[in-house]
Short mmCIF file of C-alpha atoms in Angstrom, two decimals:
data_model
loop_
_atom_site.label_atom_id
_atom_site.label_comp_id
_atom_site.label_asym_id
_atom_site.label_seq_id
_atom_site.Cartn_x
_atom_site.Cartn_y
_atom_site.Cartn_z
CA MET F 6 24.02 -2.35 -10.71
CA ALA F 7 20.83 -1.91 -8.87
CA GLU F 8 19.62 1.69 -8.41
CA ILE F 9 18.77 2.59 -4.85
CA VAL F 10 15.35 4.33 -4.59
CA LYS F 11 14.20 5.63 -1.16
CA LEU F 12 10.55 5.94 -0.55
CA GLY F 13 8.71 6.99 2.63
CA PHE F 14 5.45 5.47 3.71
CA ALA F 15 2.80 5.75 6.47
CA PRO F 16 1.49 2.63 8.36
CA LEU F 17 -1.77 2.11 6.43
CA VAL F 18 -3.29 -0.67 4.39
CA ASP F 19 -2.78 1.34 1.22
CA CYS F 20 1.07 1.35 1.48
CA ALA F 21 0.70 -2.19 0.11
CA ILE F 22 1.97 -1.50 -3.37
CA PRO F 23 5.40 -0.14 -2.51
CA VAL F 24 5.70 -2.76 0.21
CA VAL F 25 4.91 -5.60 -2.13
CA ALA F 26 7.23 -4.16 -4.82
CA ALA F 27 10.07 -4.17 -2.29
CA GLU F 28 9.20 -7.47 -0.56
CA ARG F 29 8.12 -9.65 -3.30
CA GLY F 30 10.91 -9.07 -5.77
CA PHE F 31 9.18 -6.80 -8.29
CA ALA F 32 11.54 -3.90 -7.73
CA THR F 33 14.58 -6.18 -7.84
CA ALA F 34 13.42 -7.68 -11.12
CA GLU F 35 13.40 -4.15 -12.57
CA GLY F 36 17.00 -3.42 -11.25
CA ILE F 37 15.76 -1.32 -8.38
CA ASP F 38 16.89 -1.63 -4.75
CA LEU F 39 13.79 -0.21 -3.02
CA VAL F 40 14.42 1.13 0.44
CA LEU F 41 11.31 1.94 2.40
CA GLU F 42 11.27 4.35 5.33
CA ARG F 43 8.33 4.42 7.78
CA SER F 44 6.90 7.67 9.20
CA ASN F 45 4.21 7.84 11.81
CA SER F 46 3.21 11.38 10.86
CA TRP F 47 2.29 13.06 7.58
CA ALA F 48 4.29 16.12 8.59
CA ALA F 49 7.40 13.98 8.88
CA LEU F 50 6.85 12.41 5.39
CA ARG F 51 6.23 15.80 3.98
CA ASP F 52 9.45 17.21 5.42
CA LYS F 53 11.56 14.28 4.38
CA LEU F 54 10.21 14.53 0.82
CA ALA F 55 10.55 18.34 0.75
CA PHE F 56 14.18 18.29 1.75
CA GLY F 57 15.22 15.26 -0.31
CA LEU F 58 15.81 12.72 2.47
CA VAL F 59 13.61 10.39 0.37
CA ASP F 60 13.12 10.34 -3.40
CA GLY F 61 9.38 9.82 -3.14
CA ALA F 62 6.61 8.92 -0.73
CA HIS F 63 3.25 7.16 -0.25
CA LEU F 64 1.41 10.45 0.20
CA LEU F 65 -2.01 11.92 0.76
CA ALA F 66 -3.17 12.84 -2.77
CA PRO F 67 -4.14 16.48 -1.88
CA LEU F 68 -0.92 16.93 0.05
CA ALA F 69 0.99 16.26 -3.08
CA LEU F 70 -0.86 19.09 -4.76
CA ALA F 71 -0.45 21.40 -1.77
CA MET F 72 3.29 20.82 -1.53
CA HIS F 73 3.66 21.46 -5.18
CA ARG F 74 1.84 24.73 -4.73
CA GLY F 75 3.86 25.66 -1.61
CA ILE F 76 0.86 25.88 0.73
CA ALA F 77 1.65 22.84 2.91
CA GLY F 78 3.84 24.59 5.48
CA VAL F 79 7.10 23.95 3.62
CA PRO F 80 8.58 25.80 0.65
CA ALA F 81 7.14 24.80 -2.67
CA VAL F 82 8.69 21.61 -4.06
CA PRO F 83 7.81 20.44 -7.65
CA LEU F 84 6.40 16.88 -7.54
CA VAL F 85 5.31 14.30 -9.99
CA VAL F 86 2.56 11.70 -9.35
CA PRO F 87 3.24 8.92 -11.81
CA VAL F 88 0.98 6.30 -10.06
CA THR F 89 -1.94 6.35 -7.66
CA LEU F 90 -1.87 3.91 -4.73
CA GLY F 91 -5.20 3.86 -2.93
CA LEU F 92 -8.81 4.40 -3.58
CA GLY F 93 -11.64 3.85 -1.27
CA ASN F 94 -10.62 2.52 2.11
CA ASN F 95 -11.33 5.66 4.13
CA ALA F 96 -14.30 5.56 6.43
CA ILE F 97 -15.95 7.62 9.10
CA THR F 98 -16.11 5.99 12.53
CA LEU F 99 -18.03 7.43 15.47
CA SER F 100 -17.66 6.66 19.20
CA ALA F 101 -19.93 3.96 20.46
CA SER F 102 -21.81 6.45 22.67
CA LEU F 103 -22.34 9.02 19.88
CA TYR F 104 -23.53 6.26 17.60
CA ALA F 105 -25.95 4.96 20.17
CA ALA F 106 -27.35 8.47 20.82
CA MET F 107 -27.94 8.89 17.06
CA VAL F 108 -29.71 5.52 16.75
CA ALA F 109 -31.87 6.39 19.82
CA THR F 110 -32.95 9.84 18.56
CA ALA F 111 -33.28 9.06 14.83
CA PRO F 112 -33.47 5.36 14.09
CA GLU F 113 -35.00 5.77 10.59
CA ILE F 114 -32.10 8.08 9.43
CA MET F 115 -29.57 5.64 10.76
CA ALA F 116 -31.19 2.77 8.92
CA GLY F 117 -31.16 4.82 5.73
CA PRO F 118 -28.31 5.65 3.26
CA PRO F 119 -24.98 5.94 5.12
CA ALA F 120 -24.07 9.16 3.34
CA GLN F 121 -27.05 10.90 4.96
CA THR F 122 -26.52 9.70 8.51
CA ALA F 123 -25.17 13.00 9.77
CA LYS F 124 -28.79 14.26 9.71
CA ALA F 125 -29.11 12.29 12.94
CA LEU F 126 -26.58 14.66 14.51
CA ARG F 127 -28.84 17.70 14.21
CA PRO F 128 -31.04 17.03 17.33
CA ILE F 129 -27.89 15.99 19.29
CA ILE F 130 -26.02 19.14 18.34
CA ASP F 131 -28.99 21.33 19.18
CA ALA F 132 -29.49 19.68 22.50
CA GLY F 133 -25.82 20.04 23.33
CA ARG F 134 -25.86 23.76 22.62
CA ARG F 135 -28.94 24.35 24.78
CA ALA F 136 -27.29 22.46 27.60
CA GLY F 137 -24.08 24.50 27.08
CA ARG F 138 -21.94 21.42 26.34
CA PRO F 139 -18.77 21.85 24.32
CA PRO F 140 -19.27 21.11 20.50
CA LEU F 141 -18.57 17.64 19.16
CA SER F 142 -15.03 17.04 18.01
CA PHE F 143 -14.01 15.05 14.92
CA ALA F 144 -10.56 14.18 13.80
CA ILE F 145 -8.94 13.92 10.37
CA VAL F 146 -5.45 12.92 9.58
CA PHE F 147 -4.19 16.10 7.88
CA PRO F 148 -5.72 19.30 6.56
CA PHE F 149 -4.77 18.32 2.96
CA SER F 150 -6.42 14.92 2.82
CA SER F 151 -9.48 13.27 1.17
CA HIS F 152 -10.41 12.38 4.69
CA HIS F 153 -11.01 16.06 5.45
CA TYR F 154 -13.16 16.57 2.39
CA GLU F 155 -15.17 13.39 3.00
CA LEU F 156 -15.91 14.45 6.57
CA LEU F 157 -17.00 17.87 5.26
CA THR F 158 -19.28 16.23 2.71
CA TRP F 159 -20.85 13.93 5.33
CA LEU F 160 -21.44 16.87 7.68
CA SER F 161 -22.82 19.02 4.89
CA ASN F 162 -25.18 16.25 3.78
CA GLY F 163 -26.49 16.36 7.35
CA GLY F 164 -27.07 20.09 7.22
CA ILE F 165 -24.30 20.67 9.78
CA ASP F 166 -22.14 23.86 9.42
CA ALA F 167 -18.71 22.34 9.97
CA ALA F 168 -16.98 25.69 10.57
CA ARG F 169 -19.46 26.72 13.31
CA GLU F 170 -21.05 23.74 14.83
CA VAL F 171 -18.34 21.19 15.41
CA ASN F 172 -14.53 21.08 16.01
CA ILE F 173 -12.29 19.41 13.45
CA GLY F 174 -8.87 18.55 14.67
CA ILE F 175 -5.91 16.65 13.39
CA VAL F 176 -4.71 13.33 14.75
CA ALA F 177 -2.16 11.01 13.16
CA PRO F 178 -3.57 7.62 12.02
CA PRO F 179 -1.81 5.48 14.68
CA ARG F 180 -3.17 7.85 17.36
CA MET F 181 -6.92 7.75 16.28
CA VAL F 182 -8.18 4.78 18.20
CA GLU F 183 -6.41 5.93 21.42
CA SER F 184 -7.99 9.37 21.05
CA LEU F 185 -11.41 7.90 20.59
CA THR F 186 -10.98 5.55 23.56
CA GLN F 187 -9.89 8.41 25.78
CA GLY F 188 -12.91 10.43 24.71
CA TRP F 189 -10.77 13.27 23.32
CA ILE F 190 -12.79 13.12 20.12
CA ASN F 191 -16.22 11.81 19.19
CA GLY F 192 -15.44 10.54 15.71
CA TYR F 193 -12.90 10.48 12.86
CA CYS F 194 -12.31 9.93 9.24
CA VAL F 195 -9.19 7.72 8.60
CA GLY F 196 -7.87 5.03 6.28
CA GLU F 197 -7.84 1.32 7.17
CA PRO F 198 -7.14 -0.62 9.31
CA TRP F 199 -7.96 2.16 11.90
CA ASN F 200 -11.67 2.01 11.47
CA SER F 201 -11.94 -1.72 11.66
CA LEU F 202 -9.73 -1.73 14.74
CA ALA F 203 -12.17 0.56 16.55
CA GLU F 204 -15.05 -1.75 15.62
CA GLU F 205 -13.16 -4.79 16.71
CA ARG F 206 -12.45 -3.23 20.11
CA ARG F 207 -16.12 -2.21 20.31
CA ILE F 208 -15.30 1.47 20.94
CA GLY F 209 -16.57 2.79 17.70
CA THR F 210 -18.91 2.12 14.76
CA ILE F 211 -18.37 2.84 11.08
CA VAL F 212 -21.18 5.03 9.79
CA ALA F 213 -20.04 5.86 6.22
CA SER F 214 -17.28 4.81 3.90
CA LYS F 215 -15.56 6.33 1.00
CA ALA F 216 -17.81 4.46 -1.44
CA ASP F 217 -20.74 6.23 0.20
CA LEU F 218 -19.35 9.71 0.10
CA GLN F 219 -16.84 10.14 -2.75
CA PRO F 220 -16.85 7.01 -4.85
CA GLY F 221 -13.79 6.67 -7.04
CA GLY F 222 -11.84 9.56 -5.42
CA VAL F 223 -8.15 9.04 -4.98
CA GLU F 224 -6.76 8.89 -1.43
CA LYS F 225 -3.00 8.13 -1.75
CA VAL F 226 -0.54 8.50 -4.40
CA LEU F 227 3.14 7.89 -5.03
CA ALA F 228 4.58 11.33 -5.17
CA LEU F 229 8.18 11.78 -6.49
CA ARG F 230 10.42 14.81 -6.41
CA ALA F 231 10.16 16.14 -9.92
CA ASP F 232 13.92 16.84 -10.11
CA TRP F 233 14.60 13.21 -9.17
CA ALA F 234 11.99 11.88 -11.52
CA ARG F 235 13.52 13.72 -14.53
CA GLN F 236 17.10 12.62 -13.83
CA SER F 237 16.59 9.23 -15.43
CA ARG F 238 13.93 8.04 -17.81
CA ASP F 239 14.98 4.46 -17.40
CA ARG F 240 14.84 4.58 -13.61
CA ILE F 241 11.40 6.02 -13.40
CA ARG F 242 10.08 3.52 -16.03
CA ALA F 243 11.56 0.68 -14.00
CA LEU F 244 10.03 1.98 -10.79
CA ILE F 245 6.57 2.40 -12.26
CA ARG F 246 6.75 -1.10 -13.85
CA ALA F 247 7.58 -2.51 -10.44
CA MET F 248 4.51 -0.69 -9.01
CA ILE F 249 2.27 -2.00 -11.69
CA ARG F 250 3.39 -5.61 -11.20
CA ALA F 251 2.92 -5.08 -7.43
CA THR F 252 -0.56 -3.72 -8.00
CA ASP F 253 -1.52 -6.76 -10.13
CA TRP F 254 -0.23 -8.97 -7.29
CA CYS F 255 -2.21 -7.10 -4.67
CA LEU F 256 -5.41 -7.28 -6.81
CA ASP F 257 -5.32 -11.10 -6.89
CA PRO F 258 -7.56 -12.38 -4.13
CA GLU F 259 -5.34 -15.44 -3.91
CA ASN F 260 -2.63 -13.21 -2.41
CA HIS F 261 -4.69 -11.41 0.13
CA MET F 262 -3.77 -13.50 3.16
CA GLU F 263 -0.10 -13.29 2.30
CA LEU F 264 -0.50 -9.56 1.79
CA ALA F 265 -2.23 -9.29 5.16
CA ARG F 266 0.55 -11.10 6.86
CA LEU F 267 3.17 -8.96 5.18
CA LEU F 268 1.44 -5.71 6.19
CA ALA F 269 1.00 -7.05 9.68
CA GLU F 270 4.77 -6.98 10.32
CA PRO F 271 5.77 -4.38 12.94
CA PHE F 272 7.82 -2.32 10.35
CA TYR F 273 4.70 -1.88 8.13
CA VAL F 274 1.28 -1.56 9.82
CA GLY F 275 1.97 -3.61 12.95
CA LEU F 276 -1.50 -4.98 13.63
CA PRO F 277 -2.83 -8.50 13.48
CA ALA F 278 -3.06 -10.08 9.99
CA GLU F 279 -6.67 -11.21 10.56
CA LEU F 280 -7.74 -7.55 11.08
CA ILE F 281 -5.92 -6.48 7.97
CA ALA F 282 -7.28 -9.37 5.98
CA SER F 283 -10.83 -8.38 6.99
CA THR F 284 -10.25 -4.80 5.69
CA LEU F 285 -8.91 -6.18 2.39
CA ALA F 286 -12.01 -8.34 2.09
CA LYS F 287 -14.25 -5.27 2.73
CA THR F 288 -12.64 -2.92 0.24
CA GLY F 289 -11.53 -5.80 -2.03
CA THR F 290 -10.15 -5.23 -5.43
CA THR F 291 -11.57 -1.71 -5.89
CA SER F 292 -8.92 -0.23 -3.44
CA TYR F 293 -5.99 -0.10 -5.79
CA GLN F 294 -5.77 1.66 -9.05
CA CYS F 295 -2.68 2.66 -10.79
CA ARG F 296 -2.86 5.10 -13.73
CA PRO F 297 -3.19 8.74 -12.59
CA ASP F 298 -6.37 10.28 -13.98
CA GLN F 299 -6.41 13.97 -14.53
CA GLY F 300 -10.18 14.09 -13.51
CA GLN F 301 -9.25 12.83 -10.02
CA ALA F 302 -6.87 15.72 -9.64
CA VAL F 303 -9.37 18.33 -10.79
CA SER F 304 -11.94 17.11 -8.32
CA LEU F 305 -9.35 17.25 -5.54
CA LEU F 306 -8.65 20.88 -6.44
CA ALA F 307 -12.41 21.55 -6.28
CA ASP F 308 -12.45 20.00 -2.76
CA MET F 309 -9.47 22.09 -1.74
CA VAL F 310 -11.23 25.25 -2.92
CA LYS F 311 -14.41 24.22 -1.01
CA ALA F 312 -12.43 23.72 2.13
CA GLY F 313 -10.95 27.20 1.79
CA GLN F 314 -7.38 25.92 1.19
CA LEU F 315 -7.00 27.21 -2.39
CA ASP F 316 -8.25 30.16 -4.30
CA GLN F 317 -10.75 29.90 -7.05
CA GLN F 318 -8.16 31.50 -9.25
CA ASP F 319 -5.72 28.67 -8.65
CA MET F 320 -8.36 26.23 -9.70
CA GLU F 321 -8.97 28.10 -12.99
CA ASP F 322 -5.37 28.51 -13.86
CA SER F 323 -4.68 24.79 -13.29
CA ALA F 324 -2.36 24.22 -16.28
CA TRP F 325 0.24 23.26 -13.76
CA LEU F 326 -1.86 20.26 -12.78
CA ALA F 327 -0.75 18.35 -15.91
CA SER F 328 2.84 18.53 -14.87
CA VAL F 329 2.03 16.96 -11.49
CA TRP F 330 -0.63 14.38 -12.24
CA ASP F 331 1.30 13.04 -15.14
CA ALA F 332 0.14 9.81 -16.72
CA HIS F 333 2.81 10.01 -19.45
CA TYR F 334 5.43 8.33 -17.26
CA TYR F 335 2.90 5.52 -16.71
CA ASP F 336 2.27 5.10 -20.39
CA LEU F 337 6.03 5.30 -21.12
CA SER F 338 6.63 2.48 -18.74
CA LEU F 339 4.34 0.16 -20.55
CA GLU F 340 6.25 0.60 -23.86
CA ASP F 341 9.15 -1.66 -24.55
CA MET L 30 24.71 34.55 27.44
CA GLY L 31 21.56 36.65 27.50
CA ASN L 32 19.42 33.67 26.79
CA ALA L 33 17.42 33.73 29.95
CA ASP L 34 14.39 35.30 28.34
CA LEU L 35 13.77 32.58 25.75
CA SER L 36 11.40 29.87 26.76
CA ILE L 37 12.03 26.45 25.13
CA LEU L 38 9.79 23.42 25.10
CA ILE L 39 11.03 19.95 24.26
CA ILE L 40 8.43 17.32 23.09
CA ASP L 41 9.86 13.90 22.59
CA GLY L 42 8.49 10.40 22.41
CA SER L 43 11.66 9.28 24.11
CA PRO L 44 11.92 10.72 27.64
CA ASP L 45 15.56 9.77 27.92
CA ARG L 46 16.46 11.69 24.83
CA ALA L 47 14.36 14.67 25.99
CA ALA L 48 16.40 14.77 29.23
CA VAL L 49 19.69 14.70 27.28
CA VAL L 50 18.52 17.57 25.04
CA GLU L 51 17.28 19.55 27.99
CA ARG L 52 20.56 19.14 29.83
CA GLY L 53 22.46 20.19 26.79
CA LEU L 54 20.41 23.43 26.43
CA VAL L 55 20.64 24.30 30.04
CA GLU L 56 24.44 23.68 30.14
CA ALA L 57 24.74 26.02 27.14
CA GLY L 58 23.05 28.80 29.03
CA TRP L 59 19.35 28.59 28.22
CA VAL L 60 17.57 28.39 31.58
CA ARG L 61 13.88 28.36 30.70
CA VAL L 62 13.70 24.82 29.26
CA SER L 63 10.87 22.37 29.84
CA THR L 64 9.90 18.92 28.46
CA ILE L 65 6.64 17.10 28.03
CA GLY L 66 6.14 13.47 27.15
CA PRO L 67 3.53 11.80 24.90
CA SER L 68 -0.19 11.50 25.54
CA VAL L 69 -0.91 14.81 27.35
CA ASN L 70 -3.32 17.53 26.56
CA LEU L 71 -0.94 19.45 24.31
CA LEU L 72 -2.84 22.64 23.87
CA ALA L 73 -3.35 23.12 27.63
CA ARG L 74 0.41 22.49 28.31
CA ILE L 75 1.57 24.78 25.57
CA GLN L 76 -0.74 27.54 26.65
CA ALA L 77 0.63 27.32 30.21
CA LEU L 78 4.21 27.28 29.10
CA ALA L 79 3.97 29.83 26.24
CA PRO L 80 7.21 28.66 24.58
CA ASP L 81 9.12 30.81 22.11
CA VAL L 82 10.67 27.73 20.61
CA ILE L 83 9.34 24.16 20.47
CA ILE L 84 11.78 21.34 19.72
CA ILE L 85 9.96 18.12 18.71
CA ASP L 86 11.22 14.80 17.31
CA LEU L 87 10.56 14.82 13.54
CA GLU L 88 8.65 11.46 13.64
CA ASN L 89 6.39 12.41 16.58
CA PRO L 90 2.83 11.75 15.53
CA ASP L 91 1.82 14.77 17.63
CA ARG L 92 3.33 17.07 15.07
CA ASP L 93 0.24 16.82 12.86
CA THR L 94 -1.85 17.92 15.78
CA LEU L 95 0.57 20.59 16.76
CA GLU L 96 0.76 22.26 13.37
CA GLN L 97 -3.01 22.56 13.01
CA MET L 98 -3.30 23.81 16.62
CA PHE L 99 -1.11 26.72 15.63
CA GLN L 100 -3.22 27.55 12.66
CA VAL L 101 -6.55 27.67 14.47
CA SER L 102 -5.84 28.63 18.02
CA ARG L 103 -5.89 32.26 19.13
CA LEU L 104 -4.95 31.09 22.55
CA VAL L 105 -1.30 30.45 21.77
CA GLN L 106 1.01 32.88 20.10
CA ARG L 107 1.40 31.43 16.64
CA PRO L 108 4.68 29.48 16.26
CA ILE L 109 5.71 28.59 12.66
CA ALA L 110 7.80 25.74 11.45
CA MET L 111 11.44 26.57 11.14
CA PHE L 112 11.22 25.39 7.53
CA VAL L 113 9.27 28.42 6.53
CA ASP L 114 12.31 30.68 6.92
CA GLN L 115 14.61 28.90 4.50
CA SER L 116 17.60 31.19 5.05
CA ASP L 117 19.76 28.31 6.31
CA SER L 118 18.95 25.23 4.31
CA GLN L 119 22.13 23.48 5.61
CA MET L 120 20.90 23.72 9.18
CA ILE L 121 17.46 22.46 8.17
CA HIS L 122 18.88 19.56 6.34
CA ALA L 123 21.10 18.66 9.36
CA ALA L 124 18.04 18.89 11.68
CA ILE L 125 15.81 16.60 9.44
CA GLU L 126 18.62 14.16 9.14
CA ALA L 127 19.02 14.07 12.94
CA GLY L 128 15.25 13.71 13.41
CA VAL L 129 14.72 17.15 14.89
CA SER L 130 11.97 19.64 14.02
CA ALA L 131 11.41 23.00 15.47
CA TYR L 132 8.59 25.64 15.66
CA VAL L 133 9.34 29.17 16.63
CA VAL L 134 7.30 32.12 17.47
CA ASP L 135 6.81 34.28 14.40
CA GLY L 136 9.30 37.23 14.35
CA LEU L 137 12.00 35.60 16.42
CA ARG L 138 15.45 36.39 14.86
CA GLN L 139 17.12 33.69 12.95
CA ASP L 140 20.46 34.11 14.81
CA ARG L 141 18.73 33.39 18.14
CA ILE L 142 17.08 30.26 16.92
CA LYS L 143 20.01 28.77 15.12
CA PRO L 144 22.15 27.88 18.22
CA ILE L 145 19.16 26.29 19.91
CA VAL L 146 18.48 24.07 16.93
CA GLU L 147 22.17 23.26 16.55
CA THR L 148 22.42 22.25 20.21
CA ALA L 149 19.30 19.99 19.87
CA VAL L 150 20.66 18.40 16.66
CA SER L 151 24.06 17.61 18.22
CA ARG L 152 22.38 16.20 21.32
CA PHE L 153 20.00 14.03 19.20
CA ASN L 154 22.98 12.78 17.25
CA ALA L 155 24.98 12.03 20.42
CA PHE L 156 22.01 10.22 21.97
CA ASP L 157 21.46 8.12 18.92
CA ARG L 158 25.20 7.28 18.71
CA LEU L 159 25.22 6.13 22.29
CA ARG L 160 22.16 4.07 21.85
CA ARG L 161 23.62 2.38 18.79
CA GLU L 162 26.85 1.73 20.60
CA ARG L 163 24.87 0.23 23.52
CA ASP L 164 22.84 -2.04 21.14
CA GLU L 165 26.02 -3.17 19.42
CA ALA L 166 27.67 -3.91 22.72
CA GLN L 167 24.71 -5.90 23.86
CA ALA L 168 24.69 -7.84 20.54
CA LYS L 169 28.42 -8.60 20.92
CA LEU L 170 27.91 -9.90 24.44
CA GLN L 171 25.11 -12.14 23.18
CA ASP L 172 27.33 -13.43 20.43
CA ARG L 173 30.13 -14.20 22.83
CA LYS L 174 27.75 -16.09 25.05
CA LEU L 175 26.65 -18.25 22.09
CA VAL L 176 30.26 -19.03 21.12
CA GLU L 177 31.13 -20.04 24.67
CA ARG L 178 28.08 -22.35 24.90
CA ALA L 179 28.82 -23.95 21.51
CA LYS L 180 32.49 -24.40 22.52
CA GLY L 181 31.41 -26.10 25.73
CA LEU L 182 29.11 -28.46 23.88
CA LEU L 183 31.85 -29.41 21.33
CA MET L 184 34.36 -30.08 24.13
CA LYS L 185 31.96 -32.21 26.15
CA ASN L 186 30.46 -34.19 23.18
CA ARG L 187 33.37 -34.44 20.81
CA GLY L 188 36.20 -34.49 23.22
CA LEU L 189 37.87 -31.46 21.66
CA SER L 190 40.15 -29.12 23.50
CA GLU L 191 38.88 -25.51 23.89
CA GLU L 192 41.31 -24.25 21.25
CA ASP L 193 40.31 -27.00 18.73
CA ALA L 194 36.65 -26.35 19.29
CA TYR L 195 37.11 -22.65 18.63
CA THR L 196 39.26 -23.31 15.60
CA LEU L 197 36.74 -25.67 14.08
CA MET L 198 33.89 -23.15 14.37
CA ARG L 199 36.14 -20.34 13.12
CA ARG L 200 37.22 -22.35 10.01
CA THR L 201 33.58 -23.37 9.31
CA ALA L 202 32.49 -19.81 9.56
CA MET L 203 35.17 -18.69 7.08
CA LYS L 204 34.43 -21.47 4.70
CA GLN L 205 30.67 -20.74 4.61
CA ASN L 206 31.15 -16.97 4.80
CA ARG L 207 28.95 -16.75 7.91
CA LYS L 208 29.36 -15.08 11.28
CA LEU L 209 30.99 -17.01 14.00
CA ALA L 210 27.90 -16.48 16.17
CA ASP L 211 25.69 -18.02 13.46
CA ILE L 212 27.88 -21.14 13.34
CA ALA L 213 27.74 -21.31 17.21
CA GLN L 214 23.96 -21.09 17.01
CA SER L 215 23.89 -23.93 14.49
CA VAL L 216 26.10 -26.06 16.70
CA ILE L 217 23.80 -25.42 19.71
CA THR L 218 20.66 -26.22 17.67
CA ALA L 219 22.30 -29.43 16.35
CA PHE L 220 23.10 -30.68 19.81
CA GLU L 221 19.74 -29.64 21.20
CA MET L 222 18.03 -31.68 18.50
CA GLU L 223 20.09 -34.72 19.38
CA LEU L 224 18.84 -34.55 23.00
#
């Protein structure tokens, strides 16, 4: 009898692996009845996972660590990350008017390396302060997100003091484009397809991508409740095998158009397939990787310390990390 | 009931459901209840209303914004998620299941919050049940229309009596283990293709 596994997800291109596992028969082939539940907000996904309404979720990688440590606004809940889901489709998008102002004041910087483009903000921020204008506002998707750390890196490369010179607020991914259109924010860092959508509508321009700022950093993971993961060795092996097969399917360029059409369905991302296909073409096969790598988690912890979310002490006593970022389930699932 | 002093704010993507929850709270004796819909300047509204308790639908994308606002803003008294005080996990579970989340001003006693959350949960559940029933009723009506149309086509084109037409579709549905409305739809499609 098929085991029912409930996973939450957010409407983003990198929810592809669980979606493909459920929709293209990879889960069924492993004896798993994969039930996917969509959430439009990371707080909702967090709560459902923390209180056991789902067994696992497509989750921001640092949020998994924060939940495990009990600093994410809900009581600590032990989690296991047996597979990673998304690398490298975040990007920083600026409003068309801010981008135009930067090109006008510092064309040589804007023509240079994308990671350094925030240097062109300096004259604009200074002029704004002299004129008594409110500071520029940037949005990220959640405090515990690689988006947050990438935006901080970009600003710091430009010599901007993020804590004093700009506002950083939280906006859920499906609300980003609207917020930029309304002028509530001047730019954001989000996963695809929400950057490409802003470019397509000509309201924003992508200035730097994940590859420019934190190459190889992990963005999303599959996080499972540890109590659930430990209940059955067979079940978690079957689940991971389905995810690995789905990843292989996603990596095959032959399948990209079909993947785009699948993600375009209203229940998943709910945007045109052509747009999603163009983001898949952009990030290509580098965007999915599967085996959790301890080094990724350590660098996430360092980012969390830098952002003031975690104590240095926590970073040093990180023995707990091995129980969360646990590749042994992955390796186990490859054995016969 | 001595609830007059507590100010409650309802934020819900569904204005109809917000109205139902608001009415429920007012009827139960809380008088300072207000609602706001999506796409407004949240911080400004919350500052103006200074709520002691905020009830917001769990899936509302504005929750991410709201939580951070509480962390950074000195302008609003700092509400915390009801989840932080875990003294009543049964209530929390029921709330999440119903799709309700709540934020309360720090220090507000648990026994004053609980009845508010419980009222919201029961109203959310009642609203969803009503909506489900309405959707089902609409689907049934739609099915009945299909069956009537298919029956008419069979009577006109095959010279069957009303009863025979119905029995034929019924029997086919049972044989193929499909819904009567599906069979009716197939009949309609078949006749439309012949035209």
